[in-house]
mmCIF file of C-alpha atoms and ligand atoms in Angstrom:
data_model
loop_
_atom_site.group_PDB
_atom_site.id
_atom_site.type_symbol
_atom_site.label_atom_id
_atom_site.label_comp_id
_atom_site.label_asym_id
_atom_site.label_seq_id
_atom_site.Cartn_x
_atom_site.Cartn_y
_atom_site.Cartn_z
ATOM 1 C CA MET A 1 -45.931 -44.629 -13.375
ATOM 2 C CA SER A 2 -46.811 -42.632 -10.593
ATOM 3 C CA ASN A 3 -50.615 -43.466 -9.895
ATOM 4 C CA GLN A 4 -49.094 -47.029 -9.787
ATOM 5 C CA THR A 5 -46.408 -46.634 -6.447
ATOM 6 C CA PRO A 6 -47.936 -47.246 -3.546
ATOM 7 C CA GLN A 7 -48.583 -44.787 -1.240
ATOM 8 C CA PRO A 8 -46.922 -44.327 2.047
ATOM 9 C CA ASP A 9 -48.798 -44.942 5.214
ATOM 10 C CA CYS A 10 -47.789 -41.156 6.550
ATOM 11 C CA GLY A 11 -49.843 -41.670 9.791
ATOM 12 C CA ARG A 12 -47.481 -44.533 10.830
ATOM 13 C CA ARG A 13 -44.561 -43.381 9.282
ATOM 14 C CA SER A 14 -44.848 -40.292 10.749
ATOM 15 C CA PHE A 15 -45.056 -41.755 14.535
ATOM 16 C CA LEU A 16 -42.021 -44.578 13.904
ATOM 17 C CA LEU A 17 -40.093 -41.458 12.815
ATOM 18 C CA ALA A 18 -40.868 -39.243 15.707
ATOM 19 C CA ALA A 19 -40.395 -42.064 18.120
ATOM 20 C CA ALA A 20 -36.828 -41.757 16.571
ATOM 21 C CA GLY A 21 -36.719 -38.233 17.059
ATOM 22 C CA THR A 22 -36.276 -37.417 13.493
ATOM 23 C CA LEU A 23 -39.487 -36.212 12.676
ATOM 24 C CA THR A 24 -38.460 -32.766 11.249
ATOM 25 C CA ALA A 25 -35.790 -34.168 9.410
ATOM 26 C CA LEU A 26 -36.969 -37.030 7.671
ATOM 27 C CA ALA A 27 -41.040 -37.341 7.655
ATOM 28 C CA LEU A 28 -41.125 -34.808 4.809
ATOM 29 C CA PRO A 29 -42.427 -35.788 1.375
ATOM 30 C CA ALA A 30 -39.301 -37.235 -0.640
ATOM 31 C CA VAL A 31 -38.608 -33.958 -2.908
ATOM 32 C CA PRO A 32 -38.568 -34.946 -6.916
ATOM 33 C CA ALA A 33 -35.144 -34.535 -8.722
ATOM 34 C CA ILE A 34 -34.880 -30.773 -9.667
ATOM 35 C CA ALA A 35 -32.110 -28.801 -12.182
ATOM 36 C CA ARG A 36 -28.957 -28.819 -9.653
ATOM 37 C CA ALA A 37 -28.595 -25.602 -7.922
ATOM 38 C CA SER A 38 -25.065 -24.706 -7.626
ATOM 39 C CA PRO A 39 -23.631 -23.610 -11.222
ATOM 40 C CA ALA A 40 -21.533 -26.440 -13.799
ATOM 41 C CA GLN A 41 -18.360 -24.704 -13.544
ATOM 42 C CA THR A 42 -16.908 -22.023 -10.756
ATOM 43 C CA LEU A 43 -14.024 -20.033 -10.751
ATOM 44 C CA PRO A 44 -11.073 -21.657 -8.988
ATOM 45 C CA PRO A 45 -9.482 -19.435 -6.248
ATOM 46 C CA LEU A 46 -6.305 -17.111 -7.312
ATOM 47 C CA PRO A 47 -3.010 -19.263 -5.988
ATOM 48 C CA TYR A 48 -1.679 -15.975 -4.218
ATOM 49 C CA ALA A 49 -2.580 -12.897 -3.133
ATOM 50 C CA LEU A 50 -3.638 -9.661 -5.434
ATOM 51 C CA ASP A 51 -0.807 -7.543 -4.854
ATOM 52 C CA ALA A 52 1.437 -10.877 -4.641
ATOM 53 C CA LEU A 53 2.907 -10.171 -7.832
ATOM 54 C CA ALA A 54 3.509 -6.450 -7.836
ATOM 55 C CA PRO A 55 5.108 -4.626 -9.302
ATOM 56 C CA ALA A 56 5.771 -6.546 -12.375
ATOM 57 C CA ILE A 57 1.696 -7.269 -12.335
ATOM 58 C CA SER A 58 0.115 -4.598 -9.768
ATOM 59 C CA ALA A 59 -3.045 -5.448 -7.402
ATOM 60 C CA GLN A 60 -5.294 -3.259 -9.329
ATOM 61 C CA THR A 61 -4.842 -5.085 -13.319
ATOM 62 C CA LEU A 62 -4.952 -8.723 -11.102
ATOM 63 C CA GLY A 63 -8.084 -7.371 -9.285
ATOM 64 C CA PHE A 64 -10.240 -6.410 -12.701
ATOM 65 C CA HIS A 65 -8.511 -9.366 -14.594
ATOM 66 C CA TYR A 66 -9.041 -11.812 -12.333
ATOM 67 C CA GLY A 67 -12.251 -10.789 -10.710
ATOM 68 C CA LYS A 68 -13.862 -9.267 -13.595
ATOM 69 C CA HIS A 69 -12.301 -10.331 -16.885
ATOM 70 C CA HIS A 70 -12.139 -13.789 -15.529
ATOM 71 C CA LYS A 71 -15.361 -14.191 -13.526
ATOM 72 C CA ALA A 72 -17.251 -12.907 -17.034
ATOM 73 C CA TYR A 73 -15.692 -15.857 -18.956
ATOM 74 C CA LEU A 74 -17.087 -17.922 -16.518
ATOM 75 C CA ASP A 75 -20.526 -16.307 -15.997
ATOM 76 C CA ASN A 76 -21.212 -16.300 -19.271
ATOM 77 C CA LEU A 77 -20.482 -20.364 -19.751
ATOM 78 C CA ASN A 78 -22.298 -21.101 -17.016
ATOM 79 C CA LYS A 79 -25.170 -19.472 -18.887
ATOM 80 C CA LEU A 80 -24.328 -20.594 -22.138
ATOM 81 C CA ILE A 81 -24.576 -24.289 -21.077
ATOM 82 C CA ALA A 82 -27.165 -24.039 -18.260
ATOM 83 C CA GLY A 83 -29.764 -27.317 -19.129
ATOM 84 C CA ARG A 84 -27.508 -28.554 -21.916
ATOM 85 C CA ASP A 85 -25.363 -31.433 -21.675
ATOM 86 C CA TYR A 86 -22.329 -29.638 -21.681
ATOM 87 C CA ALA A 87 -23.621 -28.830 -18.282
ATOM 88 C CA ASP A 88 -22.537 -32.311 -16.986
ATOM 89 C CA LEU A 89 -19.013 -31.921 -19.020
ATOM 90 C CA ALA A 90 -15.435 -31.296 -17.436
ATOM 91 C CA LEU A 91 -14.451 -27.967 -18.402
ATOM 92 C CA GLU A 92 -11.744 -29.745 -20.796
ATOM 93 C CA ASP A 93 -14.434 -32.012 -22.420
ATOM 94 C CA ILE A 94 -16.658 -28.716 -22.879
ATOM 95 C CA ILE A 95 -13.562 -27.403 -24.739
ATOM 96 C CA ALA A 96 -12.962 -30.088 -26.776
ATOM 97 C CA ARG A 97 -16.709 -30.613 -27.804
ATOM 98 C CA SER A 98 -17.646 -27.084 -28.324
ATOM 99 C CA ALA A 99 -14.387 -26.635 -30.651
ATOM 100 C CA ARG A 100 -15.947 -29.199 -33.421
ATOM 101 C CA GLN A 101 -19.278 -27.236 -33.376
ATOM 102 C CA ALA A 102 -19.532 -24.729 -35.481
ATOM 103 C CA GLY A 103 -22.665 -22.772 -33.701
ATOM 104 C CA ASP A 104 -21.259 -23.340 -30.447
ATOM 105 C CA ALA A 105 -18.269 -20.861 -30.906
ATOM 106 C CA ALA A 106 -19.550 -18.897 -27.725
ATOM 107 C CA VAL A 107 -19.326 -21.830 -25.401
ATOM 108 C CA PHE A 108 -15.505 -22.769 -26.872
ATOM 109 C CA ASN A 109 -14.438 -18.531 -26.285
ATOM 110 C CA ASN A 110 -15.892 -19.012 -22.940
ATOM 111 C CA ALA A 111 -15.250 -22.210 -22.035
ATOM 112 C CA ALA A 112 -11.136 -21.828 -23.598
ATOM 113 C CA GLN A 113 -10.855 -18.398 -21.717
ATOM 114 C CA LEU A 114 -11.845 -19.873 -18.719
ATOM 115 C CA TRP A 115 -9.193 -22.728 -18.352
ATOM 116 C CA ASN A 116 -6.876 -20.736 -19.927
ATOM 117 C CA HIS A 117 -7.047 -17.863 -17.059
ATOM 118 C CA THR A 118 -6.743 -20.813 -14.643
ATOM 119 C CA PHE A 119 -4.145 -21.874 -16.295
ATOM 120 C CA TYR A 120 -2.197 -18.357 -16.616
ATOM 121 C CA TRP A 121 -2.547 -17.530 -12.689
ATOM 122 C CA ARG A 122 -0.956 -21.232 -12.636
ATOM 123 C CA SER A 123 2.045 -20.289 -14.960
ATOM 124 C CA LEU A 124 3.309 -16.819 -13.051
ATOM 125 C CA ARG A 125 4.141 -16.749 -8.933
ATOM 126 C CA PRO A 126 5.551 -14.683 -6.946
ATOM 127 C CA ARG A 127 9.470 -14.134 -6.800
ATOM 128 C CA GLY A 128 9.129 -16.534 -10.431
ATOM 129 C CA GLY A 129 11.922 -16.458 -12.982
ATOM 130 C CA GLY A 130 14.935 -17.601 -12.710
ATOM 131 C CA ALA A 131 16.373 -20.845 -13.525
ATOM 132 C CA PRO A 132 13.924 -23.882 -14.277
ATOM 133 C CA PRO A 133 14.291 -27.010 -12.597
ATOM 134 C CA GLN A 134 16.607 -29.761 -13.623
ATOM 135 C CA ALA A 135 14.436 -31.935 -16.025
ATOM 136 C CA LEU A 136 12.653 -29.433 -17.669
ATOM 137 C CA ARG A 137 15.726 -27.760 -17.707
ATOM 138 C CA GLU A 138 17.063 -30.880 -19.900
ATOM 139 C CA LYS A 139 14.077 -30.598 -22.272
ATOM 140 C CA ILE A 140 14.309 -26.737 -22.985
ATOM 141 C CA GLU A 141 17.717 -27.088 -23.742
ATOM 142 C CA ALA A 142 17.504 -29.990 -26.101
ATOM 143 C CA ALA A 143 14.669 -28.074 -27.894
ATOM 144 C CA PHE A 144 15.868 -24.364 -27.904
ATOM 145 C CA GLY A 145 19.573 -24.951 -27.182
ATOM 146 C CA SER A 146 19.540 -22.845 -23.987
ATOM 147 C CA VAL A 147 16.786 -21.775 -21.570
ATOM 148 C CA ASP A 148 17.442 -17.631 -22.567
ATOM 149 C CA ALA A 149 16.755 -19.225 -25.983
ATOM 150 C CA CYS A 150 13.555 -20.554 -25.018
ATOM 151 C CA LYS A 151 12.530 -17.385 -23.353
ATOM 152 C CA GLN A 152 13.430 -15.042 -26.622
ATOM 153 C CA GLN A 153 11.233 -17.421 -28.633
ATOM 154 C CA LEU A 154 8.448 -17.213 -26.110
ATOM 155 C CA ALA A 155 8.690 -13.160 -26.068
ATOM 156 C CA GLY A 156 8.749 -13.576 -29.979
ATOM 157 C CA ALA A 157 5.923 -15.174 -29.881
ATOM 158 C CA ALA A 158 3.897 -12.575 -27.343
ATOM 159 C CA LEU A 159 5.423 -9.648 -29.229
ATOM 160 C CA SER A 160 4.081 -11.108 -33.089
ATOM 161 C CA GLN A 161 0.591 -12.225 -31.830
ATOM 162 C CA PHE A 162 -1.708 -9.696 -33.875
ATOM 163 C CA GLY A 163 -4.303 -8.395 -31.284
ATOM 164 C CA SER A 164 -5.343 -10.573 -28.299
ATOM 165 C CA GLY A 165 -4.100 -13.970 -27.947
ATOM 166 C CA TRP A 166 -1.794 -16.078 -25.767
ATOM 167 C CA ALA A 167 1.743 -17.876 -25.922
ATOM 168 C CA TRP A 168 2.511 -20.571 -24.795
ATOM 169 C CA LEU A 169 5.297 -23.392 -24.181
ATOM 170 C CA ALA A 170 4.161 -26.684 -24.973
ATOM 171 C CA GLN A 171 4.949 -30.363 -24.911
ATOM 172 C CA ASP A 172 4.130 -32.134 -28.515
ATOM 173 C CA GLY A 173 4.995 -35.736 -28.079
ATOM 174 C CA ASP A 174 8.550 -35.674 -26.723
ATOM 175 C CA GLN A 175 9.446 -32.221 -28.165
ATOM 176 C CA LEU A 176 8.508 -28.715 -26.824
ATOM 177 C CA ARG A 177 7.296 -26.028 -28.688
ATOM 178 C CA VAL A 178 6.764 -22.026 -28.305
ATOM 179 C CA VAL A 179 2.982 -21.723 -30.118
ATOM 180 C CA LYS A 180 1.074 -18.464 -30.299
ATOM 181 C CA THR A 181 -3.121 -18.709 -30.647
ATOM 182 C CA GLY A 182 -5.422 -15.655 -31.101
ATOM 183 C CA ASN A 183 -8.119 -14.865 -28.803
ATOM 184 C CA ALA A 184 -9.639 -18.107 -26.626
ATOM 185 C CA ASP A 185 -8.265 -20.715 -28.682
ATOM 186 C CA THR A 186 -5.853 -22.970 -26.845
ATOM 187 C CA PRO A 187 -2.782 -25.718 -27.892
ATOM 188 C CA LEU A 188 -5.151 -28.242 -26.182
ATOM 189 C CA THR A 189 -7.310 -28.189 -29.252
ATOM 190 C CA ALA A 190 -3.983 -29.379 -31.542
ATOM 191 C CA GLY A 191 -3.334 -32.513 -28.961
ATOM 192 C CA LEU A 192 -0.653 -30.409 -27.832
ATOM 193 C CA THR A 193 0.195 -30.363 -23.487
ATOM 194 C CA PRO A 194 0.568 -26.546 -22.880
ATOM 195 C CA LEU A 195 3.298 -26.500 -20.201
ATOM 196 C CA LEU A 196 2.989 -23.021 -19.512
ATOM 197 C CA THR A 197 1.316 -19.861 -20.629
ATOM 198 C CA VAL A 198 1.791 -15.661 -21.193
ATOM 199 C CA ASP A 199 -1.600 -13.646 -21.734
ATOM 200 C CA VAL A 200 -1.054 -11.476 -24.184
ATOM 201 C CA TRP A 201 -4.632 -9.710 -24.363
ATOM 202 C CA GLU A 202 -4.397 -5.959 -23.379
ATOM 203 C CA HIS A 203 -6.376 -6.226 -20.308
ATOM 204 C CA ALA A 204 -3.686 -7.766 -18.948
ATOM 205 C CA TYR A 205 -0.963 -5.410 -19.049
ATOM 206 C CA TYR A 206 -2.638 -2.086 -20.268
ATOM 207 C CA LEU A 207 -3.073 -0.455 -16.367
ATOM 208 C CA ASP A 208 0.448 -0.960 -15.751
ATOM 209 C CA TYR A 209 2.446 -0.808 -18.905
ATOM 210 C CA GLN A 210 -0.304 0.918 -20.968
ATOM 211 C CA ASN A 211 1.036 -0.019 -24.727
ATOM 212 C CA ARG A 212 4.173 -1.540 -23.907
ATOM 213 C CA ARG A 213 3.741 -5.353 -24.341
ATOM 214 C CA ALA A 214 7.378 -5.834 -24.528
ATOM 215 C CA ASP A 215 7.968 -4.411 -21.234
ATOM 216 C CA TYR A 216 5.123 -6.199 -19.663
ATOM 217 C CA VAL A 217 6.059 -9.675 -21.697
ATOM 218 C CA GLY A 218 9.835 -9.262 -20.264
ATOM 219 C CA ALA A 219 8.642 -8.645 -16.681
ATOM 220 C CA VAL A 220 6.940 -12.100 -16.671
ATOM 221 C CA LEU A 221 9.810 -13.996 -18.491
ATOM 222 C CA ASP A 222 12.195 -12.741 -15.656
ATOM 223 C CA LYS A 223 10.216 -12.197 -12.555
ATOM 224 C CA LEU A 224 7.183 -14.308 -13.071
ATOM 225 C CA ILE A 225 7.078 -17.364 -14.981
ATOM 226 C CA ASN A 226 6.421 -20.129 -12.903
ATOM 227 C CA TRP A 227 9.384 -22.926 -14.290
ATOM 228 C CA GLU A 228 8.316 -25.147 -11.911
ATOM 229 C CA PHE A 229 4.553 -25.333 -12.601
ATOM 230 C CA ALA A 230 5.481 -25.601 -16.470
ATOM 231 C CA GLN A 231 7.509 -28.958 -15.168
ATOM 232 C CA GLN A 232 4.458 -30.337 -13.885
ATOM 233 C CA ASN A 233 2.855 -30.315 -16.757
ATOM 234 C CA LEU A 234 5.649 -32.613 -18.488
ATOM 235 C CA LYS A 235 4.597 -35.415 -19.827
ATOM 236 C CA ALA A 236 6.304 -38.511 -19.224
HETATM 237 MN MN1 MN B 301 -6.920 -12.079 -19.900
#
């Protein structure tokens, strides 16, 4: 108990510290542990400039998508988890735990959307598209027959997702699969390893393509998709 803690001899202590030339910095009373001043989760920087994906995705779209939508998921999540056990967990662990708690749907939705968007930015790159690197290409050919067939399945998933959601290339054990998820859902909670994703929420494309989701998805797959990132996510 604190009232049994011996009190320091403040006069003597200050004198000694002053003698050491550190009075100002160190003679202050110890500050008790307080709630962390910085938020539990942060917004990772965009891995390229706002105009780096134009014209397939405009700087205006990226500005709203990253600066408003992605940031809103972050801000909402930090408000929801402040003072709770969630605040001490890694983002992936927040997603896994909240997915099992029916009462924490808002935590799950904002945590998963924070993760999904960070993953989406890295799934794209300026001058992307083209041919996947060899190790990934071999896995794609084994699973789909060809890279074009894989892209067709990705486009099919992106276009057939009713309403908001995501299309993914994912690893399931030793196999690759194309999957789609609705709203904030992520293949992580199904035990799959995401390799890349395409955001098909309307906010991802409406400023540039209005209702033409197929044109947006085609441009992403042909010009922006980051096969090198997908290969880095392969699990041995
Ligand atoms: Mn989005």
